[in-house]
């Protein structure tokens, strides 16, 4: 397909998003001159509204890594990091980021990334986060502040957990932001940003839940990674973020009105033979090829857990402007990988039921223990509880060495044959029981 045709087939929202991202990276590149302070932080548990209320600009290293993966740059970065002693077992987001820094810290859109003025480590259960920022702290010799988010070991957050997070925000995170920005904490400015977050969150949830329709007007895994992009990264609590989600909602509404499916890499996906739920992050180095394998089989994803890694809004959470710091704590604790395994199983079972899916598939990525540990147990348990067939494929986030197209295609085809064979039989009985 020619580039012009591929561009023409793109959703308008993708084009808007591309421009938003490019502008953000350009603003980051100018930060050393404009003096806007730069805060590096992670997607799960990101405190974008708070960061921006101090006039700081967020940088999300995982987003840089996945963008580098999508743009074919991660292989060289990973090789570079491995040459410098980072083991093959290390999460490839980390190696991609370290390799990018070694190669001059040119971001995925081709502009230079500024050094951090602060590393803000919201710890939502991934030990790698700590090691990653230790390396960056050494490299940039800058301050690092730690927000410890308690894991939902018992499946809920207790009042004392919440108080513990609010205390850390007041006593550590806010003073650190005050120091680098030279501004006092302004709670009203934070509230205003949280009001904008709620608008975007409402529209995002509407978009994700549109997949309950037949045909689904969205792909809730491959398409949804674009849809969650702004809200999981630099744009939650911004007018641009609100405008993006309004435009996205209009776009999805018009497909719904016309009875159309989403636009997959090779074209519209209006014929939908299978409705699937997917657990686990996607592979980024072969993202379009991976998506097209599903589209070629007529398999649309109607719900996914990865699209909740930066917030589980579809279960009702919204940022609360009336309780600005408490709500940030709730947000951090509610990110998907901060849920325990029974909670993740419940979520998958609920998706299968609410979205009337034919089955579920796990993409187990080599890099990420936060996601992958326990996935085989999840597979067995969800199958047992729903009677629906589960499938298991393996790849990686941004290391192309772990993407075997033939292998994945084979497994996907056999899985869909199993769905076909079991359709209407045992699964329905189990669902009815
Ligand atoms: S191990 Fe998983 S959660 Fe942790 S940094 Fe890597 S991708 Fe992110």
PDB file of N, CA and C in Angstrom, residues 92-151:
ATOM      1  N   UNK A  92      13.118  -4.940  28.334  1.00  0.00           N
ATOM      2  CA  UNK A  92      13.669  -4.294  27.137  1.00  0.00           C
ATOM      3  C   UNK A  92      13.280  -2.815  27.036  1.00  0.00           C
ATOM      4  N   UNK A  93      12.249  -2.390  27.764  1.00  0.00           N
ATOM      5  CA  UNK A  93      11.980  -0.950  27.819  1.00  0.00           C
ATOM      6  C   UNK A  93      13.194  -0.229  28.419  1.00  0.00           C
ATOM      7  N   UNK A  94      13.748  -0.820  29.467  1.00  0.00           N
ATOM      8  CA  UNK A  94      14.887  -0.195  30.143  1.00  0.00           C
ATOM      9  C   UNK A  94      16.077  -0.120  29.188  1.00  0.00           C
ATOM     10  N   UNK A  95      16.375  -1.259  28.532  1.00  0.00           N
ATOM     11  CA  UNK A  95      17.546  -1.275  27.650  1.00  0.00           C
ATOM     12  C   UNK A  95      17.349  -0.338  26.464  1.00  0.00           C
ATOM     13  N   UNK A  96      16.121  -0.259  25.990  1.00  0.00           N
ATOM     14  CA  UNK A  96      15.839   0.633  24.860  1.00  0.00           C
ATOM     15  C   UNK A  96      16.090   2.086  25.296  1.00  0.00           C
ATOM     16  N   UNK A  97      15.647   2.411  26.493  1.00  0.00           N
ATOM     17  CA  UNK A  97      15.800   3.773  26.999  1.00  0.00           C
ATOM     18  C   UNK A  97      17.279   4.108  27.246  1.00  0.00           C
ATOM     19  N   UNK A  98      17.980   3.167  27.856  1.00  0.00           N
ATOM     20  CA  UNK A  98      19.401   3.392  28.154  1.00  0.00           C
ATOM     21  C   UNK A  98      20.190   3.516  26.834  1.00  0.00           C
ATOM     22  N   UNK A  99      19.877   2.637  25.898  1.00  0.00           N
ATOM     23  CA  UNK A  99      20.558   2.683  24.596  1.00  0.00           C
ATOM     24  C   UNK A  99      20.283   3.993  23.871  1.00  0.00           C
ATOM     25  N   UNK A 100      19.035   4.478  23.991  1.00  0.00           N
ATOM     26  CA  UNK A 100      18.685   5.750  23.339  1.00  0.00           C
ATOM     27  C   UNK A 100      19.497   6.891  23.966  1.00  0.00           C
ATOM     28  N   UNK A 101      19.602   6.862  25.286  1.00  0.00           N
ATOM     29  CA  UNK A 101      20.374   7.911  25.970  1.00  0.00           C
ATOM     30  C   UNK A 101      21.841   7.860  25.524  1.00  0.00           C
ATOM     31  N   UNK A 102      22.373   6.636  25.397  1.00  0.00           N
ATOM     32  CA  UNK A 102      23.782   6.490  24.980  1.00  0.00           C
ATOM     33  C   UNK A 102      23.992   7.002  23.564  1.00  0.00           C
ATOM     34  N   UNK A 103      22.931   6.903  22.760  1.00  0.00           N
ATOM     35  CA  UNK A 103      23.058   7.337  21.354  1.00  0.00           C
ATOM     36  C   UNK A 103      22.718   8.826  21.197  1.00  0.00           C
ATOM     37  N   UNK A 104      22.690   9.569  22.290  1.00  0.00           N
ATOM     38  CA  UNK A 104      22.491  11.020  22.192  1.00  0.00           C
ATOM     39  C   UNK A 104      21.139  11.506  22.670  1.00  0.00           C
ATOM     40  N   UNK A 105      20.309  10.582  23.172  1.00  0.00           N
ATOM     41  CA  UNK A 105      18.984  10.914  23.711  1.00  0.00           C
ATOM     42  C   UNK A 105      18.095  11.646  22.700  1.00  0.00           C
ATOM     43  N   UNK A 106      18.148  11.176  21.475  1.00  0.00           N
ATOM     44  CA  UNK A 106      17.240  11.719  20.467  1.00  0.00           C
ATOM     45  C   UNK A 106      15.933  10.926  20.577  1.00  0.00           C
ATOM     46  N   UNK A 107      14.851  11.632  20.849  1.00  0.00           N
ATOM     47  CA  UNK A 107      13.561  10.977  21.064  1.00  0.00           C
ATOM     48  C   UNK A 107      13.009  10.376  19.790  1.00  0.00           C
ATOM     49  N   UNK A 108      11.899   9.652  19.903  1.00  0.00           N
ATOM     50  CA  UNK A 108      11.361   8.933  18.745  1.00  0.00           C
ATOM     51  C   UNK A 108      10.952   9.825  17.577  1.00  0.00           C
ATOM     52  N   UNK A 109      10.618  11.093  17.852  1.00  0.00           N
ATOM     53  CA  UNK A 109      10.215  11.950  16.725  1.00  0.00           C
ATOM     54  C   UNK A 109      11.408  12.707  16.137  1.00  0.00           C
ATOM     55  N   UNK A 110      12.604  12.420  16.643  1.00  0.00           N
ATOM     56  CA  UNK A 110      13.806  13.009  16.034  1.00  0.00           C
ATOM     57  C   UNK A 110      14.314  14.268  16.728  1.00  0.00           C
ATOM     58  N   UNK A 111      13.656  14.669  17.813  1.00  0.00           N
ATOM     59  CA  UNK A 111      14.150  15.850  18.544  1.00  0.00           C
ATOM     60  C   UNK A 111      14.852  15.387  19.820  1.00  0.00           C
ATOM     61  N   UNK A 112      15.744  16.250  20.306  1.00  0.00           N
ATOM     62  CA  UNK A 112      16.531  15.835  21.473  1.00  0.00           C
ATOM     63  C   UNK A 112      15.695  15.941  22.747  1.00  0.00           C
ATOM     64  N   UNK A 113      15.837  14.937  23.585  1.00  0.00           N
ATOM     65  CA  UNK A 113      15.110  14.973  24.858  1.00  0.00           C
ATOM     66  C   UNK A 113      15.957  15.698  25.898  1.00  0.00           C
ATOM     67  N   UNK A 114      15.326  16.564  26.682  1.00  0.00           N
ATOM     68  CA  UNK A 114      16.101  17.274  27.701  1.00  0.00           C
ATOM     69  C   UNK A 114      16.416  16.357  28.882  1.00  0.00           C
ATOM     70  N   UNK A 115      17.410  16.760  29.647  1.00  0.00           N
ATOM     71  CA  UNK A 115      17.716  16.001  30.867  1.00  0.00           C
ATOM     72  C   UNK A 115      16.607  16.236  31.883  1.00  0.00           C
ATOM     73  N   UNK A 116      16.394  15.290  32.777  1.00  0.00           N
ATOM     74  CA  UNK A 116      15.358  15.515  33.795  1.00  0.00           C
ATOM     75  C   UNK A 116      15.834  16.489  34.879  1.00  0.00           C
ATOM     76  N   UNK A 117      14.901  17.333  35.347  1.00  0.00           N
ATOM     77  CA  UNK A 117      15.181  18.119  36.551  1.00  0.00           C
ATOM     78  C   UNK A 117      14.789  17.318  37.784  1.00  0.00           C
ATOM     79  N   UNK A 118      13.893  16.348  37.553  1.00  0.00           N
ATOM     80  CA  UNK A 118      13.436  15.496  38.663  1.00  0.00           C
ATOM     81  C   UNK A 118      13.016  14.140  38.099  1.00  0.00           C
ATOM     82  N   UNK A 119      13.362  13.092  38.838  1.00  0.00           N
ATOM     83  CA  UNK A 119      12.831  11.761  38.522  1.00  0.00           C
ATOM     84  C   UNK A 119      11.735  11.492  39.542  1.00  0.00           C
ATOM     85  N   UNK A 120      10.507  11.351  39.076  1.00  0.00           N
ATOM     86  CA  UNK A 120       9.384  11.124  39.998  1.00  0.00           C
ATOM     87  C   UNK A 120       8.952   9.669  39.861  1.00  0.00           C
ATOM     88  N   UNK A 121       9.342   8.887  40.839  1.00  0.00           N
ATOM     89  CA  UNK A 121       9.100   7.449  40.768  1.00  0.00           C
ATOM     90  C   UNK A 121       7.845   7.075  41.546  1.00  0.00           C
ATOM     91  N   UNK A 122       6.729   6.931  40.827  1.00  0.00           N
ATOM     92  CA  UNK A 122       5.509   6.386  41.445  1.00  0.00           C
ATOM     93  C   UNK A 122       5.673   4.884  41.379  1.00  0.00           C
ATOM     94  N   UNK A 123       5.791   4.255  42.498  1.00  0.00           N
ATOM     95  CA  UNK A 123       6.076   2.819  42.513  1.00  0.00           C
ATOM     96  C   UNK A 123       4.775   2.026  42.560  1.00  0.00           C
ATOM     97  N   UNK A 124       4.358   1.500  41.436  1.00  0.00           N
ATOM     98  CA  UNK A 124       3.128   0.710  41.414  1.00  0.00           C
ATOM     99  C   UNK A 124       3.457  -0.766  41.183  1.00  0.00           C
ATOM    100  N   UNK A 125       4.336  -1.288  41.996  1.00  0.00           N
ATOM    101  CA  UNK A 125       4.535  -2.736  42.001  1.00  0.00           C
ATOM    102  C   UNK A 125       5.640  -3.276  41.121  1.00  0.00           C
ATOM    103  N   UNK A 126       6.238  -2.468  40.267  1.00  0.00           N
ATOM    104  CA  UNK A 126       7.291  -3.012  39.411  1.00  0.00           C
ATOM    105  C   UNK A 126       8.663  -2.616  39.964  1.00  0.00           C
ATOM    106  N   UNK A 127       9.393  -3.643  40.395  1.00  0.00           N
ATOM    107  CA  UNK A 127      10.709  -3.410  40.989  1.00  0.00           C
ATOM    108  C   UNK A 127      11.678  -2.803  39.964  1.00  0.00           C
ATOM    109  N   UNK A 128      11.450  -3.166  38.706  1.00  0.00           N
ATOM    110  CA  UNK A 128      12.308  -2.646  37.632  1.00  0.00           C
ATOM    111  C   UNK A 128      12.283  -1.114  37.593  1.00  0.00           C
ATOM    112  N   UNK A 129      11.133  -0.529  37.927  1.00  0.00           N
ATOM    113  CA  UNK A 129      11.044   0.940  37.951  1.00  0.00           C
ATOM    114  C   UNK A 129      12.164   1.530  38.818  1.00  0.00           C
ATOM    115  N   UNK A 130      12.370   0.893  39.974  1.00  0.00           N
ATOM    116  CA  UNK A 130      13.378   1.429  40.904  1.00  0.00           C
ATOM    117  C   UNK A 130      14.781   1.348  40.298  1.00  0.00           C
ATOM    118  N   UNK A 131      15.060   0.189  39.719  1.00  0.00           N
ATOM    119  CA  UNK A 131      16.401  -0.014  39.142  1.00  0.00           C
ATOM    120  C   UNK A 131      16.611   0.938  37.954  1.00  0.00           C
ATOM    121  N   UNK A 132      15.567   1.112  37.188  1.00  0.00           N
ATOM    122  CA  UNK A 132      15.627   1.984  35.999  1.00  0.00           C
ATOM    123  C   UNK A 132      15.984   3.410  36.433  1.00  0.00           C
ATOM    124  N   UNK A 133      15.263   3.913  37.423  1.00  0.00           N
ATOM    125  CA  UNK A 133      15.534   5.294  37.846  1.00  0.00           C
ATOM    126  C   UNK A 133      16.851   5.415  38.617  1.00  0.00           C
ATOM    127  N   UNK A 134      17.302   4.332  39.236  1.00  0.00           N
ATOM    128  CA  UNK A 134      18.643   4.373  39.847  1.00  0.00           C
ATOM    129  C   UNK A 134      19.686   4.645  38.760  1.00  0.00           C
ATOM    130  N   UNK A 135      19.499   3.951  37.628  1.00  0.00           N
ATOM    131  CA  UNK A 135      20.447   4.146  36.516  1.00  0.00           C
ATOM    132  C   UNK A 135      20.367   5.578  35.983  1.00  0.00           C
ATOM    133  N   UNK A 136      19.131   6.092  35.841  1.00  0.00           N
ATOM    134  CA  UNK A 136      18.987   7.454  35.314  1.00  0.00           C
ATOM    135  C   UNK A 136      19.520   8.490  36.315  1.00  0.00           C
ATOM    136  N   UNK A 137      19.324   8.218  37.592  1.00  0.00           N
ATOM    137  CA  UNK A 137      19.818   9.162  38.614  1.00  0.00           C
ATOM    138  C   UNK A 137      21.348   9.258  38.538  1.00  0.00           C
ATOM    139  N   UNK A 138      21.966   8.090  38.337  1.00  0.00           N
ATOM    140  CA  UNK A 138      23.430   8.068  38.198  1.00  0.00           C
ATOM    141  C   UNK A 138      23.854   8.854  36.954  1.00  0.00           C
ATOM    142  N   UNK A 139      23.125   8.601  35.889  1.00  0.00           N
ATOM    143  CA  UNK A 139      23.492   9.221  34.618  1.00  0.00           C
ATOM    144  C   UNK A 139      23.298  10.739  34.631  1.00  0.00           C
ATOM    145  N   UNK A 140      22.185  11.193  35.203  1.00  0.00           N
ATOM    146  CA  UNK A 140      21.862  12.621  35.115  1.00  0.00           C
ATOM    147  C   UNK A 140      22.215  13.393  36.381  1.00  0.00           C
ATOM    148  N   UNK A 141      22.548  12.676  37.443  1.00  0.00           N
ATOM    149  CA  UNK A 141      22.913  13.319  38.700  1.00  0.00           C
ATOM    150  C   UNK A 141      21.843  14.354  39.102  1.00  0.00           C
ATOM    151  N   UNK A 142      20.581  13.896  39.123  1.00  0.00           N
ATOM    152  CA  UNK A 142      19.476  14.805  39.448  1.00  0.00           C
ATOM    153  C   UNK A 142      18.677  14.229  40.620  1.00  0.00           C
ATOM    154  N   UNK A 143      17.818  15.052  41.246  1.00  0.00           N
ATOM    155  CA  UNK A 143      17.047  14.522  42.378  1.00  0.00           C
ATOM    156  C   UNK A 143      16.017  13.479  41.932  1.00  0.00           C
ATOM    157  N   UNK A 144      15.692  12.583  42.861  1.00  0.00           N
ATOM    158  CA  UNK A 144      14.705  11.545  42.586  1.00  0.00           C
ATOM    159  C   UNK A 144      13.754  11.492  43.777  1.00  0.00           C
ATOM    160  N   UNK A 145      12.467  11.498  43.530  1.00  0.00           N
ATOM    161  CA  UNK A 145      11.512  11.404  44.632  1.00  0.00           C
ATOM    162  C   UNK A 145      10.655  10.161  44.426  1.00  0.00           C
ATOM    163  N   UNK A 146      10.354   9.510  45.550  1.00  0.00           N
ATOM    164  CA  UNK A 146       9.731   8.191  45.499  1.00  0.00           C
ATOM    165  C   UNK A 146       8.332   8.253  46.123  1.00  0.00           C
ATOM    166  N   UNK A 147       7.331   7.821  45.372  1.00  0.00           N
ATOM    167  CA  UNK A 147       5.984   7.681  45.936  1.00  0.00           C
ATOM    168  C   UNK A 147       5.686   6.191  46.003  1.00  0.00           C
ATOM    169  N   UNK A 148       5.610   5.691  47.209  1.00  0.00           N
ATOM    170  CA  UNK A 148       5.347   4.263  47.350  1.00  0.00           C
ATOM    171  C   UNK A 148       3.845   4.019  47.347  1.00  0.00           C
ATOM    172  N   UNK A 149       3.369   3.281  46.359  1.00  0.00           N
ATOM    173  CA  UNK A 149       1.938   2.973  46.233  1.00  0.00           C
ATOM    174  C   UNK A 149       1.727   1.543  46.736  1.00  0.00           C
ATOM    175  N   UNK A 150       0.925   1.356  47.778  1.00  0.00           N
ATOM    176  CA  UNK A 150       0.729  -0.014  48.281  1.00  0.00           C
ATOM    177  C   UNK A 150       0.025  -0.900  47.255  1.00  0.00           C
ATOM    178  N   UNK A 151       0.503  -2.121  47.167  1.00  0.00           N
ATOM    179  CA  UNK A 151      -0.085  -3.123  46.251  1.00  0.00           C
ATOM    180  C   UNK A 151      -1.434  -3.568  46.806  1.00  0.00           C
TER     181      UNK A 151
END
